[in-house]
């Protein structure tokens, strides 16, 4: 059987039985069982990554399990034991010997992009209320993952995998397990329920939890902070108009407001009646849900609602909704919001921006178009793009992957190590270049002004071209990888000069008045919009902000571009770079550090900042600010030579050491010091000795603490960083100080 036929047979296979006891009901309790991991396969179609479970031997014969499949599933890869590396380049070679086997057919690398614990609940609730069949294999592995990530000390779940138990994490993941057939009398569920009740029950959940629970029919809509779609009718010049919000916030608010306006709620079933009794500390019928609109556990309340927002909400509930919200206004608002939802679906081929608005858009289409509509069918297919299987079970990724991002960094790391012309690695790099060629976005969105989209022609997205969102640093890092590799003798020119200039043209539209660069688009609104932040669990979520990491990426891309294209828009590029460098210099704190918003934290941002300053000739010898940055890094070096920073730095804004040094953060710090041309190699040498000492016999490094962050409070995993950045750091050391023995 051909692989395409295998996939078709899986997707179109028999539908599981669905009842009011849960999404997936079978005669056997499988909450503690696991699937046969030898039957899982990862399919990568132009970067679109989906996992498939082969349920018969005929399918297995047609689709052998790859080394990458085995690695991601935690199975033995049978890759050879290598000679112990004594020099940096030998360590790099061992790492590439392992990592090259994980490259997928289109040329990219895959990995989990997990960490957040609030994503699966939105998907599973949506599956349940839209009567979407869930394969038994998926149901089993989701349950395994949630039990694997249950906090051992109290049985709850947090906002992310390393966080303490919260109402948001505990209530929502408890509901998922119940929907997937786990008994409420399971001892693990009893422990989770006890923790939830100690935290005050589900009424103390944040806004997003109350929204999803109301959809399921186990909470009442009166509890939900108002999400009026009428805001989308505001003229664009109004300072609080949603088009001014950060893209993730507005694309979540869009379907959320449509569903809120419809007050969609799943009909009562035996299971939802049980959940109504299990989620609260008082009988369901005795709860005044309206009085709990602002109730929230202190553990969840990272960004408390402001008095200003609470006043607006009071006016919406007590004046606007009962007296001024005429049916004609409601119809107009709902029609316009659904039109914008449709545009988002069409511009992304239903992949959507991310795993929060994706399930919400599916539900909105279910409400508007009906269960058997094309939009619902296509959304159901696309939900699988967010799912990932690992040794612990099935999780939901923070996007549909990190394909372009990781591939771009890997190319740069190998070039930095001076190995691009090594025949051993050339086929791997050519495939990676082919992937970036395929993933560049070639056209702008249809009617992009109407749907408030940023220019994207020539850009690269974080994951795939289909997802289709411009990101400043993703475009910059991919552009650098393409230019560097195509300018290396022996490599094909796949991305033309015209397309490279398209990327530059897009980057030049993205600078803020401050000189800094944000992520998806320039800042459109005032920081005062944070007064309207109703999410409670996240900070800095309402608008785009300047980020040192994004700004650095653009600066270094422009520096490289002007080296090879010195006359193209030279005046504009010089002005943009000067303003960006001014921002980076001003963003430095008095102690020499920079706060990072996408990685943990000061270590991550400092590496990027020093890279950008190095690109314009600032180093330890000639720059006081670079010396301060180096002093900051050196003050954080640990006794074993490494660096280790806790995710708590992101939450508090104050550097917080990790209990143990981390391979990834150590590589970041070494890269920073070498970019700064710190004159003493001893600290870097000691650090890389630690990194090499942790390398395994087959060339890999093992997963340590979580690496990434978003919105200050939620951590997210970048597992490929443990290969990419040590390779880069070791290669840089060998280039600057020689390939000397360190072990």
Coordinates of C-alpha atoms in Angstrom, one line a residue, residues 214-500:
X214 CA -19.4 27.9 29.6
X215 CA -19.2 26.4 26.1
X216 CA -19.1 23.0 27.5
X217 CA -22.2 23.8 29.6
X218 CA -20.6 23.3 33.0
X219 CA -20.6 27.0 33.8
X220 CA -22.9 29.8 33.0
X221 CA -22.1 32.6 30.6
X222 CA -22.8 35.2 33.3
X223 CA -19.5 34.3 34.8
X224 CA -17.6 35.3 31.6
X225 CA -16.0 38.7 31.3
X226 CA -17.9 40.4 28.4
X227 CA -16.4 39.9 25.0
X228 CA -18.6 42.1 22.8
X229 CA -18.2 41.6 19.0
X230 CA -19.5 45.2 18.7
X231 CA -15.9 46.3 19.3
X232 CA -15.1 45.2 15.8
X233 CA -17.6 47.9 14.5
X234 CA -15.5 50.7 16.0
X235 CA -13.9 53.0 13.4
X236 CA -10.2 52.3 12.9
X237 CA -9.2 55.7 14.4
X238 CA -10.6 54.7 17.8
X239 CA -7.6 54.1 20.1
X240 CA -9.1 50.8 21.5
X241 CA -10.2 49.4 18.1
X242 CA -9.2 45.7 18.0
X243 CA -7.0 46.0 14.9
X244 CA -4.5 47.8 17.1
X245 CA -4.1 44.8 19.4
X246 CA -1.3 42.3 19.3
X247 CA -2.1 39.7 16.6
X248 CA -2.5 36.8 18.9
X249 CA -4.9 38.7 21.2
X250 CA -7.1 40.0 18.4
X251 CA -7.2 36.7 16.6
X252 CA -8.4 35.0 19.8
X253 CA -10.8 37.8 20.7
X254 CA -12.3 37.5 17.2
X255 CA -13.9 34.0 17.4
X256 CA -14.3 34.4 21.2
X257 CA -16.5 37.4 20.7
X258 CA -18.6 35.7 18.1
X259 CA -19.1 32.6 20.3
X260 CA -19.8 34.8 23.3
X261 CA -22.4 36.7 21.4
X262 CA -24.1 33.5 20.3
X263 CA -23.9 32.2 24.0
X264 CA -23.3 28.8 22.5
X265 CA -23.5 26.1 25.2
X266 CA -23.5 22.3 24.8
X267 CA -26.7 20.6 25.8
X268 CA -26.8 19.1 29.2
X269 CA -25.7 15.4 29.4
X270 CA -25.1 13.0 32.2
X271 CA -21.3 13.8 32.0
X272 CA -21.8 17.5 32.2
X273 CA -24.2 17.1 35.1
X274 CA -21.4 15.1 36.9
X275 CA -18.8 17.8 36.0
X276 CA -21.1 20.5 37.5
X277 CA -20.9 18.7 40.8
X278 CA -17.1 17.9 40.6
X279 CA -15.7 21.3 39.6
X280 CA -17.1 23.4 42.4
X281 CA -17.1 23.6 46.2
X282 CA -20.8 24.3 46.4
X283 CA -23.8 22.7 44.7
X284 CA -24.0 23.9 41.1
X285 CA -27.6 25.2 41.5
X286 CA -26.7 27.3 44.5
X287 CA -23.9 29.2 42.8
X288 CA -24.6 32.9 41.8
X289 CA -22.3 32.8 38.7
X290 CA -22.7 36.4 37.9
X291 CA -21.1 37.3 41.3
X292 CA -18.0 35.3 40.3
X293 CA -17.1 37.2 37.1
X294 CA -14.1 38.6 38.8
X295 CA -13.3 35.7 41.2
X296 CA -9.8 34.4 40.6
X297 CA -7.3 32.4 42.5
X298 CA -4.1 34.3 43.5
X299 CA -2.1 31.7 41.7
X300 CA -3.8 32.5 38.4
X301 CA -3.9 36.3 38.8
X302 CA -0.6 37.2 37.2
X303 CA -2.1 40.4 35.6
X304 CA -5.1 41.5 37.7
X305 CA -8.0 43.2 36.0
X306 CA -7.8 46.9 36.3
X307 CA -10.5 49.1 38.0
X308 CA -10.9 50.7 34.5
X309 CA -11.7 47.3 32.9
X310 CA -14.0 46.3 35.7
X311 CA -15.9 49.5 35.3
X312 CA -16.3 48.9 31.6
X313 CA -17.5 45.4 32.2
X314 CA -20.0 46.6 34.8
X315 CA -21.4 49.0 32.2
X316 CA -21.6 46.3 29.5
X317 CA -23.4 43.9 31.8
X318 CA -25.8 46.4 33.4
X319 CA -26.4 49.0 30.8
X320 CA -25.2 48.0 27.3
X321 CA -26.4 44.4 27.2
X322 CA -30.0 44.9 28.6
X323 CA -30.8 48.3 27.2
X324 CA -28.7 49.4 24.3
X325 CA -27.6 46.2 22.5
X326 CA -30.2 46.2 19.8
X327 CA -30.7 43.1 17.6
X328 CA -29.6 45.1 14.5
X329 CA -26.3 46.0 16.1
X330 CA -25.8 42.4 17.2
X331 CA -26.4 41.0 13.7
X332 CA -24.1 43.5 12.2
X333 CA -21.3 42.7 14.7
X334 CA -21.7 39.0 14.3
X335 CA -21.7 39.2 10.5
X336 CA -18.6 41.3 10.5
X337 CA -16.7 39.2 13.0
X338 CA -17.5 36.0 11.1
X339 CA -16.4 37.6 7.9
X340 CA -13.0 38.3 9.5
X341 CA -12.9 34.7 10.9
X342 CA -13.5 33.5 7.3
X343 CA -10.7 35.6 6.0
X344 CA -8.3 34.3 8.6
X345 CA -9.3 30.7 7.6
X346 CA -8.8 31.4 3.9
X347 CA -5.5 33.2 4.3
X348 CA -4.1 30.3 6.3
X349 CA -5.9 27.4 4.5
X350 CA -7.5 26.8 7.9
X351 CA -4.2 26.4 9.7
X352 CA -4.9 29.6 11.6
X353 CA -2.4 31.6 13.6
X354 CA -2.2 29.2 16.5
X355 CA -3.7 26.5 18.6
X356 CA -6.0 28.9 20.6
X357 CA -7.8 30.6 17.8
X358 CA -7.8 27.4 15.7
X359 CA -10.3 25.4 17.8
X360 CA -12.3 28.6 18.4
X361 CA -12.6 29.2 14.7
X362 CA -13.7 25.6 14.2
X363 CA -16.4 26.1 16.8
X364 CA -17.5 29.4 15.1
X365 CA -17.7 27.7 11.8
X366 CA -19.7 24.9 13.4
X367 CA -22.2 27.4 14.7
X368 CA -22.4 29.4 11.5
X369 CA -21.9 26.9 8.7
X370 CA -23.1 23.7 10.2
X371 CA -21.5 20.4 11.2
X372 CA -21.2 19.0 7.6
X373 CA -19.8 22.2 6.0
X374 CA -16.4 22.3 4.3
X375 CA -15.1 24.8 6.8
X376 CA -15.8 22.4 9.7
X377 CA -14.3 19.4 7.9
X378 CA -11.2 21.4 6.9
X379 CA -10.7 22.7 10.4
X380 CA -11.0 19.2 11.8
X381 CA -8.2 18.1 9.5
X382 CA -6.1 21.0 10.5
X383 CA -6.3 20.4 14.2
X384 CA -3.9 17.5 13.8
X385 CA -1.2 20.0 12.7
X386 CA -0.9 21.1 16.3
X387 CA -0.6 17.6 17.9
X388 CA 2.7 16.0 18.7
X389 CA 3.5 12.5 20.1
X390 CA 6.4 12.0 22.4
X391 CA 7.5 9.4 25.0
X392 CA 5.0 10.8 27.6
X393 CA 2.0 10.8 25.2
X394 CA 0.3 13.3 22.9
X395 CA 0.4 17.1 23.5
X396 CA -0.7 20.2 21.7
X397 CA 2.1 22.4 20.3
X398 CA 2.2 26.1 20.8
X399 CA 2.0 26.6 17.0
X400 CA 1.9 24.2 14.1
X401 CA 5.7 23.8 14.6
X402 CA 9.0 25.6 14.6
X403 CA 10.1 24.4 11.2
X404 CA 11.5 27.5 9.6
X405 CA 12.9 28.9 12.8
X406 CA 15.0 25.9 13.7
X407 CA 16.1 25.1 10.2
X408 CA 17.4 28.7 9.8
X409 CA 19.4 28.5 13.0
X410 CA 20.9 25.1 12.1
X411 CA 22.2 26.3 8.8
X412 CA 23.8 29.3 10.5
X413 CA 25.4 27.1 13.2
X414 CA 27.0 24.8 10.7
X415 CA 28.3 27.7 8.7
X416 CA 29.7 29.3 11.9
X417 CA 31.5 26.1 12.6
X418 CA 33.2 26.3 9.2
X419 CA 31.7 23.0 8.0
X420 CA 29.4 24.2 5.2
X421 CA 31.9 22.9 2.6
X422 CA 32.5 19.6 4.3
X423 CA 31.1 17.0 1.8
X424 CA 29.7 15.0 4.7
X425 CA 27.2 17.8 5.7
X426 CA 26.6 19.4 2.3
X427 CA 23.6 17.2 1.3
X428 CA 21.9 18.0 4.7
X429 CA 22.5 21.7 4.1
X430 CA 21.2 21.7 0.5
X431 CA 18.0 20.0 1.7
X432 CA 17.7 22.7 4.4
X433 CA 18.1 25.4 1.8
X434 CA 15.5 23.7 -0.4
X435 CA 13.1 23.9 2.5
X436 CA 13.7 27.6 3.1
X437 CA 13.2 28.2 -0.6
X438 CA 9.9 26.3 -0.5
X439 CA 8.7 28.1 2.6
X440 CA 9.2 31.8 1.6
X441 CA 5.9 33.5 1.3
X442 CA 5.5 34.8 -2.3
X443 CA 2.4 37.0 -2.0
X444 CA 0.5 39.2 0.3
X445 CA -2.8 38.3 1.8
X446 CA -5.9 38.8 -0.2
X447 CA -7.4 42.2 0.8
X448 CA -4.9 42.5 3.6
X449 CA -6.0 45.9 4.6
X450 CA -9.6 44.7 5.2
X451 CA -8.4 41.9 7.5
X452 CA -5.7 44.1 9.1
X453 CA -2.7 42.0 8.0
X454 CA 0.9 43.1 7.7
X455 CA 2.7 42.9 4.4
X456 CA 4.2 39.4 4.0
X457 CA 5.6 39.1 0.5
X458 CA 9.1 37.8 0.7
X459 CA 8.8 37.0 4.4
X460 CA 9.2 33.7 6.3
X461 CA 6.8 32.6 9.0
X462 CA 7.8 30.9 12.3
X463 CA 6.6 27.5 11.1
X464 CA 5.3 27.2 7.5
X465 CA 4.3 29.2 4.5
X466 CA 0.7 27.9 4.9
X467 CA 0.4 29.5 8.3
X468 CA 1.6 32.6 6.5
X469 CA 2.2 35.2 9.2
X470 CA 5.2 37.5 8.8
X471 CA 7.6 37.5 11.8
X472 CA 10.4 39.9 11.9
X473 CA 13.1 37.7 13.4
X474 CA 12.0 34.6 11.5
X475 CA 12.3 36.4 8.3
X476 CA 15.7 37.8 9.3
X477 CA 17.2 34.5 10.5
X478 CA 15.9 32.7 7.4
X479 CA 17.3 35.5 5.1
X480 CA 20.7 35.3 6.8
X481 CA 20.7 31.5 6.4
X482 CA 19.8 31.7 2.7
X483 CA 22.4 34.5 1.9
X484 CA 25.2 32.8 3.8
X485 CA 24.6 29.4 2.2
X486 CA 24.0 30.6 -1.3
X487 CA 27.2 32.7 -1.1
X488 CA 29.2 29.6 -0.1
X489 CA 30.9 28.0 -3.1
X490 CA 29.2 24.8 -4.3
X491 CA 25.7 25.7 -3.2
X492 CA 22.8 26.4 -5.6
X493 CA 21.1 29.8 -5.9
X494 CA 17.5 28.8 -5.2
X495 CA 16.2 32.1 -3.7
X496 CA 16.7 34.8 -6.3
X497 CA 18.0 38.3 -5.7
X498 CA 14.5 39.7 -6.3
X499 CA 13.0 37.4 -3.6
X500 CA 15.8 38.4 -1.2

